PDB file of C-alpha atoms in Angstrom:
ATOM      1  CA  MET A   1       0.491   9.272  -9.563  1.00 86.00           C
ATOM      2  CA  THR A   2       4.031   8.167  -9.198  1.00 94.00           C
ATOM      3  CA  LEU A   3       5.178   7.634  -5.645  1.00 97.00           C
ATOM      4  CA  GLU A   4       8.996   7.805  -6.148  1.00 98.00           C
ATOM      5  CA  ASP A   5      10.191  11.009  -4.738  1.00 98.00           C
ATOM      6  CA  ARG A   6       6.936  11.819  -3.405  1.00 97.00           C
ATOM      7  CA  TYR A   7       6.303   8.880  -0.957  1.00 98.00           C
ATOM      8  CA  TYR A   8       9.592   7.182  -0.942  1.00 98.00           C
ATOM      9  CA  ARG A   9      13.167   7.842  -2.261  1.00 98.00           C
ATOM     10  CA  ILE A  10      15.511   4.922  -3.521  1.00 98.00           C
ATOM     11  CA  ILE A  11      18.708   4.780  -1.706  1.00 98.00           C
ATOM     12  CA  ASP A  12      20.126   2.114  -3.656  1.00 98.00           C
ATOM     13  CA  PHE A  13      19.074  -1.070  -5.442  1.00 97.00           C
ATOM     14  CA  GLU A  14      20.783  -4.250  -6.771  1.00 98.00           C
ATOM     15  CA  SER A  15      19.182  -6.572  -9.281  1.00 96.00           C
ATOM     16  CA  HIS A  16      20.031  -9.879 -11.028  1.00 95.00           C
ATOM     17  CA  ASP A  17      18.046 -11.080 -13.753  1.00 89.00           C
ATOM     18  CA  ASN A  18      14.312 -10.499 -12.667  1.00 92.00           C
ATOM     19  CA  ASN A  19      15.177 -10.279  -8.970  1.00 97.00           C
ATOM     20  CA  GLY A  20      15.848  -6.997  -7.111  1.00 98.00           C
ATOM     21  CA  THR A  21      16.308  -5.501  -3.646  1.00 98.00           C
ATOM     22  CA  PHE A  22      15.483  -1.897  -3.114  1.00 98.00           C
ATOM     23  CA  HIS A  23      16.450   0.099  -0.140  1.00 98.00           C
ATOM     24  CA  VAL A  24      14.015   2.925   0.035  1.00 98.00           C
ATOM     25  CA  ALA A  25      13.648   5.915   2.528  1.00 98.00           C
ATOM     26  CA  LEU A  26       9.953   7.036   3.331  1.00 98.00           C
ATOM     27  CA  ILE A  27       9.515  10.927   2.757  1.00 98.00           C
ATOM     28  CA  ASP A  28       8.109  12.073   6.106  1.00 97.00           C
ATOM     29  CA  ASP A  29       6.580  15.383   4.723  1.00 96.00           C
ATOM     30  CA  CYS A  30       4.637  13.586   1.919  1.00 98.00           C
ATOM     31  CA  ASP A  31       1.227  15.050   1.475  1.00 97.00           C
ATOM     32  CA  ILE A  32      -0.397  11.621   1.965  1.00 97.00           C
ATOM     33  CA  TYR A  33       0.019  11.922   5.628  1.00 98.00           C
ATOM     34  CA  GLN A  34      -2.298  15.019   5.764  1.00 97.00           C
ATOM     35  CA  GLY A  35      -5.157  12.498   5.214  1.00 97.00           C
ATOM     36  CA  HIS A  36      -3.751   9.095   6.360  1.00 97.00           C
ATOM     37  CA  PHE A  37      -4.293  10.090   9.179  1.00 96.00           C
ATOM     38  CA  PRO A  38      -4.542  13.754  10.414  1.00 94.00           C
ATOM     39  CA  ASP A  39      -2.125  13.890  13.336  1.00 92.00           C
ATOM     40  CA  LYS A  40      -1.344  10.221  13.011  1.00 95.00           C
ATOM     41  CA  PRO A  41       0.756   9.516   9.970  1.00 97.00           C
ATOM     42  CA  VAL A  42       0.605   5.847   8.894  1.00 97.00           C
ATOM     43  CA  CYS A  43       1.822   4.407   5.724  1.00 98.00           C
ATOM     44  CA  PRO A  44      -1.300   3.400   3.574  1.00 98.00           C
ATOM     45  CA  GLY A  45      -0.928  -0.394   2.729  1.00 98.00           C
ATOM     46  CA  VAL A  46      -2.008   0.418  -0.959  1.00 98.00           C
ATOM     47  CA  CYS A  47       0.832   2.893  -1.212  1.00 98.00           C
ATOM     48  CA  ASN A  48       3.309   0.176  -0.211  1.00 98.00           C
ATOM     49  CA  ILE A  49       1.707  -1.967  -2.781  1.00 98.00           C
ATOM     50  CA  ASP A  50       2.367   0.780  -5.356  1.00 98.00           C
ATOM     51  CA  THR A  51       5.950   1.029  -3.985  1.00 98.00           C
ATOM     52  CA  ILE A  52       6.256  -2.712  -5.044  1.00 98.00           C
ATOM     53  CA  ILE A  53       4.797  -2.075  -8.415  1.00 98.00           C
ATOM     54  CA  GLU A  54       7.084   0.810  -9.143  1.00 98.00           C
ATOM     55  CA  CYS A  55      10.120  -1.352  -8.104  1.00 98.00           C
ATOM     56  CA  ALA A  56       8.997  -4.132 -10.275  1.00 98.00           C
ATOM     57  CA  SER A  57       8.602  -1.901 -13.218  1.00 97.00           C
ATOM     58  CA  LYS A  58      12.221  -0.796 -12.818  1.00 96.00           C
ATOM     59  CA  LEU A  59      13.165  -4.340 -12.866  1.00 96.00           C
ATOM     60  CA  ALA A  60      11.072  -5.192 -15.834  1.00 95.00           C
ATOM     61  CA  GLY A  61      12.201  -1.945 -17.715  1.00 94.00           C
ATOM     62  CA  CYS A  62       8.547  -0.850 -18.577  1.00 94.00           C
ATOM     63  CA  ALA A  63       5.562   0.399 -16.573  1.00 95.00           C
ATOM     64  CA  LEU A  64       3.629  -2.381 -14.996  1.00 96.00           C
ATOM     65  CA  ARG A  65       0.126  -2.592 -13.440  1.00 96.00           C
ATOM     66  CA  THR A  66      -1.768  -5.078 -11.350  1.00 97.00           C
ATOM     67  CA  VAL A  67      -3.965  -7.709 -13.009  1.00 97.00           C
ATOM     68  CA  SER A  68      -4.603  -9.761  -9.997  1.00 98.00           C
ATOM     69  CA  ILE A  69      -3.463 -10.404  -6.373  1.00 98.00           C
ATOM     70  CA  LYS A  70      -3.508 -13.847  -5.136  1.00 98.00           C
ATOM     71  CA  GLN A  71      -2.632 -12.753  -1.591  1.00 98.00           C
ATOM     72  CA  CYS A  72      -1.224  -9.565  -0.023  1.00 98.00           C
ATOM     73  CA  ARG A  73      -0.602  -9.786   3.820  1.00 98.00           C
ATOM     74  CA  MET A  74      -0.069  -6.481   5.727  1.00 98.00           C
ATOM     75  CA  LEU A  75       1.749  -7.702   8.670  1.00 97.00           C
ATOM     76  CA  SER A  76       2.882  -4.626  10.538  1.00 97.00           C
ATOM     77  CA  VAL A  77       2.112  -0.915  10.382  1.00 96.00           C
ATOM     78  CA  ALA A  78       4.645   1.088   8.736  1.00 98.00           C
ATOM     79  CA  THR A  79       5.132   4.872   9.501  1.00 98.00           C
ATOM     80  CA  PRO A  80       7.794   7.493   8.203  1.00 98.00           C
ATOM     81  CA  TYR A  81       9.112   7.773  11.846  1.00 97.00           C
ATOM     82  CA  ASP A  82       8.951   4.202  13.120  1.00 97.00           C
ATOM     83  CA  THR A  83      10.153   2.675   9.985  1.00 98.00           C
ATOM     84  CA  PRO A  84      11.962   5.418   8.107  1.00 98.00           C
ATOM     85  CA  GLN A  85      13.767   2.969   5.798  1.00 98.00           C
ATOM     86  CA  LEU A  86      12.283  -0.195   4.028  1.00 98.00           C
ATOM     87  CA  THR A  87      13.823  -2.997   2.065  1.00 98.00           C
ATOM     88  CA  VAL A  88      11.555  -3.999  -0.895  1.00 98.00           C
ATOM     89  CA  THR A  89      12.443  -7.322  -2.429  1.00 98.00           C
ATOM     90  CA  VAL A  90      10.863  -8.166  -5.832  1.00 98.00           C
ATOM     91  CA  ALA A  91      11.108 -11.578  -7.788  1.00 98.00           C
ATOM     92  CA  LEU A  92       9.557 -11.413 -11.351  1.00 98.00           C
ATOM     93  CA  SER A  93       8.947 -14.209 -13.891  1.00 97.00           C
ATOM     94  CA  LYS A  94       7.294 -13.994 -17.212  1.00 95.00           C
ATOM     95  CA  ASN A  95       4.397 -16.582 -17.559  1.00 95.00           C
ATOM     96  CA  ASN A  96       2.833 -18.112 -20.496  1.00 95.00           C
ATOM     97  CA  ASP A  97       0.370 -15.293 -21.145  1.00 93.00           C
ATOM     98  CA  GLY A  98       3.301 -12.722 -21.499  1.00 93.00           C
ATOM     99  CA  LYS A  99       2.519 -11.391 -18.029  1.00 97.00           C
ATOM    100  CA  TYR A 100       4.551 -11.405 -14.947  1.00 98.00           C
ATOM    101  CA  ASP A 101       4.139 -13.388 -11.858  1.00 98.00           C
ATOM    102  CA  ILE A 102       5.419 -11.450  -8.841  1.00 98.00           C
ATOM    103  CA  VAL A 103       6.402 -12.532  -5.379  1.00 98.00           C
ATOM    104  CA  ALA A 104       7.426  -9.520  -3.295  1.00 98.00           C
ATOM    105  CA  GLY A 105       8.024  -8.303   0.186  1.00 98.00           C
ATOM    106  CA  ILE A 106       8.642  -5.275   2.401  1.00 98.00           C
ATOM    107  CA  ASN A 107      10.770  -5.417   5.557  1.00 98.00           C
ATOM    108  CA  HIS A 108      11.907  -3.093   8.087  1.00 98.00           C
ATOM    109  CA  ASP A 109      15.110  -4.453   9.512  1.00 96.00           C
ATOM    110  CA  ASP A 110      13.882  -8.019  10.624  1.00 96.00           C
ATOM    111  CA  THR A 111      10.287  -7.009  10.648  1.00 97.00           C
ATOM    112  CA  ALA A 112       8.056  -8.097   7.831  1.00 98.00           C
ATOM    113  CA  ILE A 113       5.583  -5.129   6.772  1.00 98.00           C
ATOM    114  CA  MET A 114       4.093  -6.869   3.748  1.00 98.00           C
ATOM    115  CA  THR A 115       3.941  -9.772   1.539  1.00 98.00           C
ATOM    116  CA  PHE A 116       2.684  -9.829  -1.940  1.00 98.00           C
ATOM    117  CA  LYS A 117       1.848 -12.464  -4.637  1.00 98.00           C
ATOM    118  CA  GLY A 118       0.203 -11.564  -7.867  1.00 98.00           C
ATOM    119  CA  ILE A 119       0.238 -11.076 -11.548  1.00 98.00           C
ATOM    120  CA  LEU A 120       1.286  -7.777 -13.295  1.00 98.00           C
ATOM    121  CA  GLU A 121       1.052  -6.632 -16.996  1.00 96.00           C
ATOM    122  CA  LYS A 122       2.703  -3.992 -19.099  1.00 95.00           C
ATOM    123  CA  LYS A 123       0.744  -0.858 -18.928  1.00 90.00           C
ATOM    124  CA  SER A 124       0.960  -0.404 -22.802  1.00 71.00           C
ATOM    125  CA  SER A 125      -1.161  -3.457 -23.362  1.00 50.00           C
ATOM    126  CA  ILE A 126      -4.375  -1.322 -22.669  1.00 47.00           C
TER     127      ILE A 126
ATOM    128  CA  MET B   1     -30.324   8.257  11.455  1.00 69.00           C
ATOM    129  CA  SER B   2     -30.604   9.010   7.742  1.00 82.00           C
ATOM    130  CA  LEU B   3     -27.663   8.236   5.613  1.00 87.00           C
ATOM    131  CA  LYS B   4     -28.299  11.419   3.617  1.00 84.00           C
ATOM    132  CA  GLU B   5     -27.726  13.494   6.829  1.00 87.00           C
ATOM    133  CA  ILE B   6     -24.248  11.877   7.388  1.00 92.00           C
ATOM    134  CA  LYS B   7     -21.144  13.246   5.886  1.00 94.00           C
ATOM    135  CA  ILE B   8     -18.438  10.803   4.944  1.00 96.00           C
ATOM    136  CA  GLU B   9     -16.019  12.411   7.138  1.00 95.00           C
ATOM    137  CA  GLN B  10     -18.049  11.415  10.075  1.00 95.00           C
ATOM    138  CA  LEU B  11     -17.635   7.817   9.309  1.00 95.00           C
ATOM    139  CA  ILE B  12     -13.951   7.345   8.343  1.00 96.00           C
ATOM    140  CA  PRO B  13     -10.799   9.298   9.491  1.00 96.00           C
ATOM    141  CA  GLN B  14      -9.171   9.588   6.071  1.00 97.00           C
ATOM    142  CA  ARG B  15      -9.029  12.945   4.525  1.00 97.00           C
ATOM    143  CA  ALA B  16      -7.746  14.474   1.395  1.00 97.00           C
ATOM    144  CA  PRO B  17      -5.755  13.468  -0.644  1.00 97.00           C
ATOM    145  CA  ILE B  18      -6.305   9.904   0.246  1.00 97.00           C
ATOM    146  CA  LEU B  19     -10.138  10.125   0.922  1.00 98.00           C
ATOM    147  CA  ASN B  20     -11.710   7.810  -1.772  1.00 98.00           C
ATOM    148  CA  ILE B  21     -15.475   7.332  -1.043  1.00 98.00           C
ATOM    149  CA  ASP B  22     -18.259   9.800  -1.583  1.00 97.00           C
ATOM    150  CA  SER B  23     -21.117   8.172   0.346  1.00 96.00           C
ATOM    151  CA  ILE B  24     -22.942   5.150   1.664  1.00 97.00           C
ATOM    152  CA  LEU B  25     -25.975   4.922  -0.489  1.00 96.00           C
ATOM    153  CA  HIS B  26     -27.761   2.123   1.641  1.00 94.00           C
ATOM    154  CA  ILE B  27     -27.140  -0.360   4.279  1.00 93.00           C
ATOM    155  CA  ALA B  28     -29.268  -3.565   4.585  1.00 91.00           C
ATOM    156  CA  GLY B  29     -28.337  -6.370   6.925  1.00 85.00           C
ATOM    157  CA  ASN B  30     -24.652  -7.439   6.027  1.00 89.00           C
ATOM    158  CA  THR B  31     -24.498  -5.550   2.601  1.00 94.00           C
ATOM    159  CA  ALA B  32     -23.806  -2.024   1.771  1.00 96.00           C
ATOM    160  CA  THR B  33     -23.591  -0.066  -1.397  1.00 98.00           C
ATOM    161  CA  THR B  34     -21.115   2.822  -1.645  1.00 98.00           C
ATOM    162  CA  GLN B  35     -20.193   5.423  -4.300  1.00 97.00           C
ATOM    163  CA  LEU B  36     -17.089   7.158  -5.545  1.00 98.00           C
ATOM    164  CA  PHE B  37     -17.069   9.629  -8.459  1.00 98.00           C
ATOM    165  CA  ILE B  38     -13.478   9.851  -9.930  1.00 98.00           C
ATOM    166  CA  ASN B  39     -12.770  13.542 -10.174  1.00 98.00           C
ATOM    167  CA  ASN B  40      -9.884  14.811 -12.340  1.00 97.00           C
ATOM    168  CA  ASP B  41      -7.741  15.655  -9.134  1.00 96.00           C
ATOM    169  CA  ASN B  42      -8.212  12.058  -7.579  1.00 97.00           C
ATOM    170  CA  PHE B  43      -4.872  11.174  -6.129  1.00 97.00           C
ATOM    171  CA  PHE B  44      -4.969   7.563  -7.636  1.00 97.00           C
ATOM    172  CA  LEU B  45      -5.081   8.840 -11.352  1.00 96.00           C
ATOM    173  CA  ASP B  46      -2.108   8.188 -13.644  1.00 93.00           C
ATOM    174  CA  GLU B  47      -0.861  10.481 -16.294  1.00 89.00           C
ATOM    175  CA  GLU B  48      -3.282   8.934 -18.721  1.00 91.00           C
ATOM    176  CA  GLY B  49      -6.383   9.321 -16.684  1.00 95.00           C
ATOM    177  CA  PHE B  50      -6.703   5.726 -15.371  1.00 95.00           C
ATOM    178  CA  PHE B  51      -7.615   5.160 -11.883  1.00 97.00           C
ATOM    179  CA  SER B  52      -5.114   2.836 -10.401  1.00 97.00           C
ATOM    180  CA  GLU B  53      -5.659  -0.631  -8.844  1.00 97.00           C
ATOM    181  CA  SER B  54      -4.465   0.639  -5.555  1.00 98.00           C
ATOM    182  CA  GLY B  55      -7.010   3.239  -5.788  1.00 98.00           C
ATOM    183  CA  ILE B  56      -9.733   0.542  -6.302  1.00 98.00           C
ATOM    184  CA  MET B  57      -8.251  -1.329  -3.315  1.00 98.00           C
ATOM    185  CA  GLU B  58      -8.332   1.791  -1.112  1.00 98.00           C
ATOM    186  CA  HIS B  59     -11.926   2.587  -2.156  1.00 98.00           C
ATOM    187  CA  ILE B  60     -13.094  -0.844  -1.145  1.00 98.00           C
ATOM    188  CA  ALA B  61     -11.287  -0.650   2.183  1.00 98.00           C
ATOM    189  CA  GLN B  62     -12.555   2.754   2.982  1.00 97.00           C
ATOM    190  CA  SER B  63     -16.241   1.501   2.017  1.00 97.00           C
ATOM    191  CA  ALA B  64     -15.844  -1.185   4.517  1.00 96.00           C
ATOM    192  CA  SER B  65     -14.329   1.040   7.174  1.00 95.00           C
ATOM    193  CA  ALA B  66     -17.211   3.598   6.549  1.00 95.00           C
ATOM    194  CA  ILE B  67     -19.778   0.743   7.428  1.00 93.00           C
ATOM    195  CA  ALA B  68     -17.963   0.126  10.533  1.00 93.00           C
ATOM    196  CA  GLY B  69     -18.065   3.987  11.199  1.00 94.00           C
ATOM    197  CA  TYR B  70     -21.696   4.032  10.680  1.00 93.00           C
ATOM    198  CA  GLN B  71     -22.284   1.187  13.090  1.00 91.00           C
ATOM    199  CA  ALA B  72     -20.000   2.988  15.717  1.00 92.00           C
ATOM    200  CA  LEU B  73     -21.927   6.325  15.152  1.00 92.00           C
ATOM    201  CA  ALA B  74     -25.133   4.560  15.786  1.00 91.00           C
ATOM    202  CA  LYS B  75     -23.847   3.287  18.979  1.00 92.00           C
ATOM    203  CA  GLY B  76     -22.857   6.746  19.956  1.00 94.00           C
ATOM    204  CA  ALA B  77     -19.172   7.097  19.030  1.00 93.00           C
ATOM    205  CA  THR B  78     -18.165  10.813  18.317  1.00 92.00           C
ATOM    206  CA  VAL B  79     -14.888   9.949  16.437  1.00 93.00           C
ATOM    207  CA  PRO B  80     -14.765   7.456  13.493  1.00 94.00           C
ATOM    208  CA  PRO B  81     -12.757   4.456  14.112  1.00 94.00           C
ATOM    209  CA  ILE B  82      -9.498   3.876  12.313  1.00 94.00           C
ATOM    210  CA  GLY B  83      -9.569   0.729   9.928  1.00 92.00           C
ATOM    211  CA  TYR B  84      -6.516  -0.928   8.396  1.00 95.00           C
ATOM    212  CA  ILE B  85      -6.236  -3.523   5.724  1.00 97.00           C
ATOM    213  CA  GLY B  86      -4.964  -6.719   6.956  1.00 97.00           C
ATOM    214  CA  GLU B  87      -4.972  -8.835   3.970  1.00 98.00           C
ATOM    215  CA  ILE B  88      -6.048  -8.617   0.337  1.00 98.00           C
ATOM    216  CA  LYS B  89      -7.086 -11.807  -1.249  1.00 98.00           C
ATOM    217  CA  ASN B  90      -8.152 -12.844  -4.746  1.00 98.00           C
ATOM    218  CA  PHE B  91      -8.250  -9.322  -6.186  1.00 98.00           C
ATOM    219  CA  LYS B  92      -9.172  -9.061  -9.730  1.00 98.00           C
ATOM    220  CA  VAL B  93      -9.396  -6.168 -12.208  1.00 97.00           C
ATOM    221  CA  TYR B  94     -11.746  -6.850 -15.255  1.00 97.00           C
ATOM    222  CA  ASN B  95     -11.895  -3.163 -16.580  1.00 94.00           C
ATOM    223  CA  HIS B  96      -9.620  -0.220 -15.438  1.00 93.00           C
ATOM    224  CA  PRO B  97     -11.686   2.779 -14.322  1.00 96.00           C
ATOM    225  CA  ARG B  98     -11.017   6.248 -15.667  1.00 97.00           C
ATOM    226  CA  VAL B  99     -11.479   9.787 -14.753  1.00 97.00           C
ATOM    227  CA  GLY B 100     -15.108  10.693 -15.005  1.00 98.00           C
ATOM    228  CA  ASP B 101     -16.368   7.263 -14.003  1.00 98.00           C
ATOM    229  CA  LEU B 102     -18.966   6.588 -11.167  1.00 98.00           C
ATOM    230  CA  LEU B 103     -17.960   3.654  -9.086  1.00 98.00           C
ATOM    231  CA  THR B 104     -20.772   1.698  -7.290  1.00 98.00           C
ATOM    232  CA  THR B 105     -19.550  -0.816  -4.826  1.00 98.00           C
ATOM    233  CA  THR B 106     -21.160  -3.614  -2.979  1.00 98.00           C
ATOM    234  CA  ILE B 107     -19.682  -4.560   0.188  1.00 98.00           C
ATOM    235  CA  THR B 108     -20.640  -7.744   1.990  1.00 97.00           C
ATOM    236  CA  ILE B 109     -19.673  -7.886   5.555  1.00 95.00           C
ATOM    237  CA  GLY B 110     -18.573 -11.433   6.835  1.00 94.00           C
ATOM    238  CA  PRO B 111     -17.922 -12.548  10.375  1.00 89.00           C
ATOM    239  CA  GLU B 112     -15.799 -10.569  12.778  1.00 89.00           C
ATOM    240  CA  VAL B 113     -13.140 -12.180  14.967  1.00 92.00           C
ATOM    241  CA  GLU B 114     -11.191 -10.063  17.516  1.00 91.00           C
ATOM    242  CA  HIS B 115     -11.504  -6.876  15.645  1.00 90.00           C
ATOM    243  CA  ILE B 116     -10.815  -8.447  12.227  1.00 95.00           C
ATOM    244  CA  THR B 117     -13.740  -8.471   9.861  1.00 96.00           C
ATOM    245  CA  LEU B 118     -13.835 -10.541   6.553  1.00 97.00           C
ATOM    246  CA  ILE B 119     -15.312  -8.510   3.637  1.00 98.00           C
ATOM    247  CA  GLU B 120     -16.028  -8.852  -0.015  1.00 98.00           C
ATOM    248  CA  GLY B 121     -16.072  -6.029  -2.358  1.00 98.00           C
ATOM    249  CA  ALA B 122     -17.282  -5.775  -5.941  1.00 98.00           C
ATOM    250  CA  VAL B 123     -16.873  -2.575  -7.980  1.00 98.00           C
ATOM    251  CA  LYS B 124     -19.273  -1.696 -10.984  1.00 98.00           C
ATOM    252  CA  ILE B 125     -19.190   1.098 -13.428  1.00 97.00           C
ATOM    253  CA  HIS B 126     -22.883   1.452 -14.618  1.00 92.00           C
ATOM    254  CA  SER B 127     -23.827  -2.288 -14.199  1.00 93.00           C
ATOM    255  CA  GLU B 128     -20.597  -3.726 -15.415  1.00 97.00           C
ATOM    256  CA  ILE B 129     -18.129  -5.243 -12.936  1.00 98.00           C
ATOM    257  CA  CYS B 130     -14.690  -3.820 -13.090  1.00 97.00           C
ATOM    258  CA  ALA B 131     -12.910  -5.310  -9.971  1.00 98.00           C
ATOM    259  CA  GLU B 132     -13.515  -7.558  -6.971  1.00 98.00           C
ATOM    260  CA  THR B 133     -11.781  -8.757  -3.929  1.00 98.00           C
ATOM    261  CA  LYS B 134     -11.836 -10.330  -0.484  1.00 98.00           C
ATOM    262  CA  MET B 135     -10.198  -8.459   2.326  1.00 98.00           C
ATOM    263  CA  LYS B 136      -9.448  -8.649   6.099  1.00 98.00           C
ATOM    264  CA  ILE B 137     -10.117  -5.313   7.764  1.00 96.00           C
ATOM    265  CA  PHE B 138      -8.756  -4.516  11.113  1.00 95.00           C
ATOM    266  CA  ILE B 139     -10.823  -1.938  13.022  1.00 91.00           C
ATOM    267  CA  GLU B 140      -9.090  -0.127  15.747  1.00 87.00           C
ATOM    268  CA  GLU B 141     -11.432   0.585  18.711  1.00 72.00           C
TER     269      GLU B 141
END
């Protein structure tokens, strides 16, 4: 499951070291909305988390996955109609275990949609 | 009302491709057990057949939502309530589930304040824990 070009499209992004800002557009005819929810399209919070993980993977230059989440707050509901464009900010730092500490957020204009703090690891370390 | 007679679609509003719980096995007091068999067409599978962490979280959230749906149905509701994740805290993955695994999940329901319920979820494959978390679930009336 990759959400890029299915759930969202990257409009542009800028990065410096392990910090990045991604402007994304939600894809309103994504199949996810057939089930979440029928006749009431709402962005699943977990898909917003995966959007953060995929942006973090671009920053790191390798596929990442979640090891743990210290806290993820879902502050406002996002929908492809009410919040068609989102800004994803990601700050990564390598920790002593060779994993990545991540602090990230999703905003729509000045409205905070999500905050995310956790630990990611390279997928290939399975 | 027997759990076996209830379809999961009566308890939660989610549908394919995002529906991520098969059934509630039992409910006793503040604890419930749910199940999900990871089919090969599950939305949350990656190209190597691993079930993603977001899939685990969605399964736990839908399990909690299904319990709220069961309670609403028992009170006479005809449409299942919509539940949203408000917060995920202390989520940990110990083992990554794969296609073909059967997840058995224990949900413990905590106190509810203004439609927000604190829950704890623990997911096992066979008897081995693979993930656990705390969540705040907001149930829309």
